[in-house]
Coordinates of C-alpha atoms and ligand atoms in Angstrom, one line a residue:
X1 CA -14.0 -45.4 14.7
X2 CA -14.6 -41.8 15.8
X3 CA -12.2 -42.5 18.5
X4 CA -14.6 -41.5 21.2
X5 CA -15.8 -38.2 19.6
X6 CA -19.5 -37.7 18.5
X7 CA -18.6 -36.8 14.9
X8 CA -15.7 -37.3 12.5
X9 CA -15.5 -33.5 12.3
X10 CA -14.7 -33.0 16.0
X11 CA -12.1 -36.0 15.6
X12 CA -10.6 -34.4 12.7
X13 CA -10.2 -31.0 14.4
X14 CA -8.5 -32.6 17.1
X15 CA -6.1 -34.5 14.8
X16 CA -4.6 -31.3 13.6
X17 CA -1.5 -31.2 16.0
X18 CA -0.5 -34.7 14.8
X19 CA -1.4 -34.1 11.3
X20 CA 0.7 -30.8 11.3
X21 CA 3.7 -32.6 13.1
X22 CA 3.6 -35.4 10.2
X23 CA 4.2 -32.7 7.4
X24 CA 6.7 -30.6 9.3
X25 CA 8.8 -33.5 10.4
X26 CA 9.0 -35.1 7.0
X27 CA 10.1 -31.7 5.7
X28 CA 12.7 -31.1 8.2
X29 CA 14.1 -34.6 7.9
X30 CA 15.0 -34.2 4.3
X31 CA 16.6 -31.7 2.0
X32 CA 13.6 -29.7 0.5
X33 CA 10.2 -31.3 -0.2
X34 CA 10.3 -35.0 -0.1
X35 CA 7.9 -35.5 -3.0
X36 CA 9.4 -32.9 -5.3
X37 CA 12.5 -33.3 -7.2
X38 CA 14.3 -29.9 -6.9
X39 CA 14.7 -29.8 -10.9
X40 CA 11.0 -29.9 -11.0
X41 CA 10.8 -26.2 -10.0
X42 CA 13.7 -25.1 -12.3
X43 CA 12.6 -22.1 -14.3
X44 CA 9.2 -21.3 -12.4
X45 CA 8.7 -17.7 -12.3
X46 CA 5.1 -17.4 -11.6
X47 CA 2.4 -19.6 -9.8
X48 CA -1.2 -19.8 -10.5
X49 CA -3.2 -21.6 -7.8
X50 CA -6.5 -23.3 -8.8
X51 CA -8.8 -24.8 -6.1
X52 CA -12.4 -25.0 -5.0
X53 CA -14.2 -24.2 -1.6
X54 CA -11.8 -24.7 1.4
X55 CA -8.8 -25.7 -0.7
X56 CA -9.4 -22.4 -2.6
X57 CA -9.1 -20.6 1.0
X58 CA -6.0 -22.7 1.7
X59 CA -4.5 -21.5 -1.7
X60 CA -5.3 -17.9 -1.2
X61 CA -3.6 -18.2 2.0
X62 CA -0.7 -19.8 0.4
X63 CA -0.6 -17.0 -2.3
X64 CA -0.1 -14.7 0.7
X65 CA 2.7 -16.5 2.0
X66 CA 4.4 -17.0 -1.6
X67 CA 3.9 -13.3 -2.5
X68 CA 5.9 -12.3 0.9
X69 CA 8.5 -14.6 -0.3
X70 CA 8.9 -12.7 -3.5
X71 CA 7.1 -15.0 -5.9
X72 CA 4.4 -13.8 -8.2
X73 CA 1.5 -15.9 -7.3
X74 CA -2.3 -15.6 -8.0
X75 CA -5.3 -17.8 -7.0
X76 CA -8.3 -18.8 -9.1
X77 CA -11.7 -20.7 -8.5
X78 CA -10.9 -23.9 -10.6
X79 CA -14.6 -23.7 -11.8
X80 CA -14.0 -20.2 -13.4
X81 CA -10.5 -21.2 -14.7
X82 CA -11.7 -23.4 -17.4
X83 CA -14.1 -20.5 -18.6
X84 CA -11.6 -17.8 -18.1
X85 CA -8.1 -19.1 -18.2
X86 CA -5.1 -16.9 -17.5
X87 CA -2.3 -16.6 -19.6
X88 CA 0.5 -19.0 -19.0
X89 CA 4.1 -18.9 -20.3
X90 CA 7.1 -21.3 -20.0
X91 CA 7.7 -20.2 -16.5
X92 CA 4.1 -20.7 -15.1
X93 CA 3.5 -23.5 -12.8
X94 CA -0.2 -24.3 -12.2
X95 CA -0.8 -25.6 -8.8
X96 CA -4.0 -27.5 -8.3
X97 CA -4.9 -27.7 -4.4
X98 CA -7.5 -30.5 -3.7
X99 CA -7.7 -32.6 -0.7
X100 CA -9.4 -35.5 -2.4
X101 CA -7.6 -35.2 -5.9
X102 CA -11.1 -35.9 -7.4
X103 CA -12.7 -32.5 -7.7
X104 CA -14.3 -32.2 -11.2
X105 CA -13.9 -28.4 -11.4
X106 CA -10.2 -28.8 -10.4
X107 CA -9.5 -31.5 -12.7
X108 CA -11.0 -29.3 -15.5
X109 CA -8.8 -26.5 -14.6
X110 CA -5.9 -28.8 -14.7
X111 CA -6.9 -30.0 -18.2
X112 CA -7.2 -26.2 -19.4
X113 CA -3.7 -25.5 -18.0
X114 CA -2.1 -28.5 -19.7
X115 CA -3.9 -27.6 -23.0
X116 CA -2.0 -24.4 -22.8
X117 CA 1.3 -26.3 -22.1
X118 CA 1.7 -25.0 -18.5
X119 CA 3.5 -27.4 -16.0
X120 CA 0.9 -28.6 -13.5
X121 CA 1.4 -29.5 -9.8
X122 CA -1.1 -31.2 -7.6
X123 CA -1.2 -30.6 -3.7
X124 CA -3.3 -33.3 -2.5
X125 CA -4.1 -35.7 0.5
X126 CA -4.7 -38.7 -1.6
X127 CA -1.7 -40.8 -3.1
X128 CA -2.7 -42.0 -6.5
X129 CA -5.6 -39.7 -6.8
X130 CA -6.6 -38.5 -10.3
X131 CA -5.1 -35.1 -9.8
X132 CA -1.8 -36.7 -8.6
X133 CA -2.0 -38.9 -11.6
X134 CA -2.6 -36.2 -14.4
X135 CA -0.3 -33.5 -12.9
X136 CA 3.5 -33.5 -13.8
X137 CA 4.2 -33.7 -10.0
X138 CA 2.3 -34.3 -6.8
X139 CA 2.9 -33.1 -3.4
X140 CA 1.3 -34.8 -0.4
X141 CA -0.1 -33.0 2.6
X142 CA -0.1 -36.0 4.8
X143 CA -3.1 -35.2 6.8
X144 CA -4.4 -38.7 7.0
X145 CA -7.9 -39.6 5.9
X146 CA -10.6 -36.9 6.4
X147 CA -14.2 -38.5 6.5
X148 CA -16.3 -35.4 7.6
X149 CA -17.8 -33.4 4.7
X150 CA -16.5 -30.2 6.2
X151 CA -12.8 -29.8 5.5
X152 CA -10.9 -29.2 8.7
X153 CA -7.4 -30.6 9.1
X154 CA -6.7 -30.8 5.4
X155 CA -7.1 -27.0 5.5
X156 CA -4.2 -26.4 7.9
X157 CA -2.0 -29.1 6.3
X158 CA -2.6 -27.6 2.8
X159 CA -1.5 -24.3 4.0
X160 CA 1.7 -25.7 5.6
X161 CA 2.4 -27.6 2.6
X162 CA 1.9 -24.5 0.4
X163 CA 4.3 -22.6 2.5
X164 CA 7.0 -25.3 2.4
X165 CA 6.6 -25.4 -1.4
X166 CA 6.9 -21.4 -1.3
X167 CA 10.1 -21.8 0.6
X168 CA 11.7 -24.2 -1.8
X169 CA 10.5 -21.9 -4.8
X170 CA 11.7 -18.8 -3.2
X171 CA 15.4 -20.2 -2.5
X172 CA 18.1 -17.9 -1.2
X173 CA 17.0 -14.5 -2.6
X174 CA 13.8 -14.2 -1.0
X175 CA 12.9 -10.8 0.5
X176 CA 11.8 -12.4 3.8
X177 CA 12.8 -15.8 5.6
X178 CA 10.6 -18.9 5.9
X179 CA 7.8 -19.0 8.1
X180 CA 8.6 -20.9 11.2
X181 CA 5.9 -23.4 11.9
X182 CA 7.6 -24.8 14.8
X183 CA 5.0 -23.5 17.5
X184 CA 1.8 -24.2 15.3
X185 CA 1.3 -28.0 16.5
X186 CA 1.7 -27.1 20.2
X187 CA -0.4 -23.9 19.7
X188 CA -3.3 -25.9 18.0
X189 CA -3.1 -28.1 21.1
X190 CA -3.4 -24.8 23.4
X191 CA -6.5 -23.8 21.4
X192 CA -8.1 -27.1 21.6
X193 CA -7.6 -27.4 25.2
X194 CA -8.6 -23.8 26.3
X195 CA -11.3 -22.8 23.6
X196 CA -14.2 -21.0 24.8
X197 CA -16.0 -21.7 21.4
X198 CA -18.9 -23.7 23.0
X199 CA -19.9 -20.7 25.3
X200 CA -19.6 -18.4 22.4
X201 CA -21.7 -20.5 20.0
X202 CA -24.3 -20.8 22.8
X203 CA -24.5 -17.2 23.6
X204 CA -25.0 -16.1 20.1
X205 CA -27.2 -18.7 19.0
X206 CA -30.4 -17.4 17.2
X207 CA -28.7 -14.3 15.9
X208 CA -29.7 -13.3 12.4
X209 CA -26.4 -13.4 10.7
X210 CA -22.7 -14.1 11.3
X211 CA -20.1 -12.2 9.6
X212 CA -16.3 -13.0 9.5
X213 CA -13.6 -10.2 8.7
X214 CA -9.9 -10.2 8.4
X215 CA -6.8 -8.5 6.8
X216 CA -3.9 -10.2 5.3
X217 CA -4.0 -14.1 6.0
X218 CA -7.0 -13.1 8.2
X219 CA -8.8 -12.6 4.9
X220 CA -8.7 -16.2 3.9
X221 CA -9.5 -17.4 7.2
X222 CA -12.5 -15.0 7.3
X223 CA -13.9 -16.7 4.1
X224 CA -13.1 -20.1 5.5
X225 CA -14.8 -19.4 8.8
X226 CA -18.1 -18.4 7.1
X227 CA -17.9 -21.3 4.7
X228 CA -17.4 -23.9 7.6
X229 CA -20.4 -21.9 9.6
X230 CA -23.0 -21.9 6.9
X231 CA -22.0 -25.5 5.5
X232 CA -22.8 -27.1 8.8
X233 CA -25.0 -25.0 10.8
X234 CA -27.1 -23.6 7.9
X235 CA -27.1 -20.1 9.3
X236 CA -26.4 -17.2 7.2
X237 CA -22.6 -16.5 7.4
X238 CA -20.5 -14.4 5.0
X239 CA -16.8 -13.7 5.0
X240 CA -15.3 -10.3 4.0
X241 CA -12.1 -8.5 3.6
X242 CA -12.4 -6.1 6.5
X243 CA -11.7 -3.1 4.4
X244 CA -14.7 -4.1 2.0
X245 CA -17.3 -3.8 4.8
X246 CA -17.8 0.0 4.1
X247 CA -18.1 -0.8 0.4
X248 CA -21.5 -2.4 0.7
X249 CA -21.8 -5.4 3.2
X250 CA -22.0 -2.8 6.0
X251 CA -25.7 -2.3 4.8
X252 CA -26.3 -5.9 6.2
X253 CA -25.0 -5.3 9.7
X254 CA -27.5 -4.8 12.5
X255 CA -27.9 -5.4 16.2
X256 CA -28.8 -8.9 15.4
X257 CA -25.5 -9.7 13.7
X258 CA -22.4 -11.0 15.2
X259 CA -19.0 -10.2 13.4
X260 CA -16.0 -12.4 14.1
X261 CA -12.8 -10.2 13.7
X262 CA -9.6 -12.1 13.0
X263 CA -6.4 -10.4 14.5
X264 CA -3.2 -11.8 13.3
X265 CA -1.0 -9.0 14.0
X266 CA -1.2 -7.6 10.3
X267 CA -2.8 -4.3 10.0
X268 CA -4.5 -4.8 13.5
X269 CA -5.1 -0.9 13.8
X270 CA -7.1 -0.8 10.5
X271 CA -9.0 -3.9 11.5
X272 CA -9.9 -2.2 14.9
X273 CA -11.4 0.6 12.8
X274 CA -13.6 -1.9 10.8
X275 CA -14.6 -3.4 14.3
X276 CA -15.8 0.2 15.4
X277 CA -17.7 0.4 12.1
X278 CA -19.7 -2.7 12.9
X279 CA -20.1 -1.8 16.5
X280 CA -21.6 1.6 15.5
X281 CA -24.5 -0.2 13.6
X282 CA -25.1 -2.4 16.9
X283 CA -23.4 -5.6 15.9
X284 CA -21.7 -7.7 18.5
X285 CA -17.9 -8.3 17.7
X286 CA -16.2 -11.5 18.9
X287 CA -12.3 -10.9 18.5
X288 CA -10.0 -13.8 17.7
X289 CA -6.7 -12.5 19.3
X290 CA -3.5 -13.3 21.1
X291 CA -4.6 -10.5 23.5
X292 CA -1.2 -8.5 23.2
X293 CA -3.0 -5.4 21.7
X294 CA -4.9 -4.0 24.8
X295 CA -7.1 -1.8 22.5
X296 CA -8.4 -4.9 20.8
X297 CA -9.3 -6.4 24.2
X298 CA -10.9 -3.1 25.3
X299 CA -12.9 -2.6 22.1
X300 CA -14.1 -6.3 21.4
X301 CA -17.4 -7.5 22.9
X302 CA -16.1 -11.0 23.4
X303 CA -13.1 -12.8 22.8
X304 CA -11.6 -16.2 21.6
X305 CA -7.9 -16.5 22.6
X306 CA -4.9 -17.8 20.6
X307 CA -1.3 -18.0 21.7
X308 CA 1.0 -15.3 20.6
X309 CA 2.5 -16.4 17.1
X310 CA 3.7 -14.6 13.9
X311 CA 0.8 -13.6 11.5
X312 CA 1.0 -16.7 9.3
X313 CA 0.9 -19.1 12.2
X314 CA -1.8 -17.0 14.2
X315 CA -4.1 -17.1 10.9
X316 CA -4.1 -21.0 11.4
X317 CA -4.8 -20.9 15.1
X318 CA -7.5 -18.4 14.6
X319 CA -9.1 -20.8 11.9
X320 CA -8.9 -23.6 14.6
X321 CA -11.0 -21.5 17.1
X322 CA -13.4 -20.8 14.2
X323 CA -13.7 -24.6 13.3
X324 CA -14.8 -25.0 16.8
X325 CA -17.5 -22.4 16.9
X326 CA -19.0 -23.7 13.8
X327 CA -18.8 -27.1 15.1
X328 CA -20.6 -26.3 18.4
X329 CA -23.2 -23.8 16.7
X330 CA -24.0 -26.8 14.4
X331 CA -24.2 -29.4 17.5
X332 CA -26.4 -27.0 19.5
X333 CA -28.8 -26.8 16.5
X334 CA -28.8 -30.7 16.0
X335 CA -27.4 -30.5 12.6
X336 CA -26.1 -33.6 10.8
X337 CA -22.6 -32.3 11.1
X338 CA -20.8 -35.0 9.1
X339 CA -23.2 -34.9 6.2
X340 CA -24.6 -31.5 5.7
X341 CA -27.7 -31.4 3.6
X342 CA -27.0 -31.1 -0.2
X343 CA -23.2 -31.7 -0.1
X344 CA -20.8 -34.4 -0.9
X345 CA -17.4 -35.0 0.4
X346 CA -16.0 -35.1 -3.0
X347 CA -17.8 -33.3 -5.9
X348 CA -17.3 -35.0 -9.0
X349 CA -19.6 -33.0 -11.4
X350 CA -18.8 -29.6 -12.8
Ligands
M6R1 O1 -11.5 -32.3 -2.4 P1 -11.2 -30.9 -2.6 O2 -10.2 -30.0 -1.9 O3 -10.8 -30.5 -3.9 O4 -12.6 -30.1 -2.4 C1 -13.1 -29.0 -2.8 C2 -14.2 -28.6 -2.0 O5 -15.3 -29.2 -2.6 C3 -14.1 -28.7 -0.4 O6 -13.1 -27.9 0.1 C4 -15.4 -28.2 0.2 O7 -15.3 -26.8 -0.1 C5 -15.4 -28.6 1.8 N1 -15.9 -29.8 2.0 C6 -15.9 -27.5 2.6 O8 -15.6 -27.8 3.9

């Protein structure tokens, strides 16, 4: 059932090219999103994403894409939304991003939104799930079942689904064109075939802390890289917006730290400055990069390569590299990868 892999997580990481082709093909074969009647989006002028954990990171990534397309969008932790709801108007759509469709915090946020009369949409992997049933509409990410507690392929498919949703909502008068994800499934295949992630995990095993930094879409990827790393390896890992390092987290950086810097082509020069800040404190920096910026190659202590791609695609490719690093770090430590301690696949308590 694990298809020859030791763990579901590894199998699911490797299923990403197929999962991504599934959602991209069903989109290109029809007019607009197959699950959404175009009238559903009529009059929507603002989007509020609500989600938890990995889905929150996918939503934040989606917010960056939507904002580039000129859509006012914001992302909220579902568990906070019920306590601190945002004002909604007739033109507000609250989008619940939830792989399982059963997360209690997210269902609570939907309830809060509906009490305020907001229109609601579920972006989910599970047809007929609670979120799909209670929301006014549902958009399915078509990733196939995900068994490992660590979310992997669903993150990538959520980001693509949210980007396609942003395309549909942005329509003709968007300031930027749609993201071309055509190269994504093949790019993920390349990463899976060529990744040096096991070597990297082995080389830096035993370090005190693992930090992940990025800018633009590299920021949600940094958060997701750190969540995955801590969740399955139990090592101390934190993700930061790279510019924030100097506002506090830099105090944690020592020669025993490893910093993963995610280069997507968005503000790479500034990110290089942040890399130097960490190196000055003795940290080792692993750059996730397509290698086109020679300065990045010169400055980094180690490299994880991704194929050349536009920033929105590059962020997803970098995320796959980081999924693999986490997987190998946890495997080397003998962790129960598919069922990390204290965690459940679907969190049904608030
Ligand atoms: O089913 P959901 O997408 O609503 O789950 C939300 C989080 O519990 C989930 O993404 C969690 O953070 C992941 N298992 C982490 O890998």
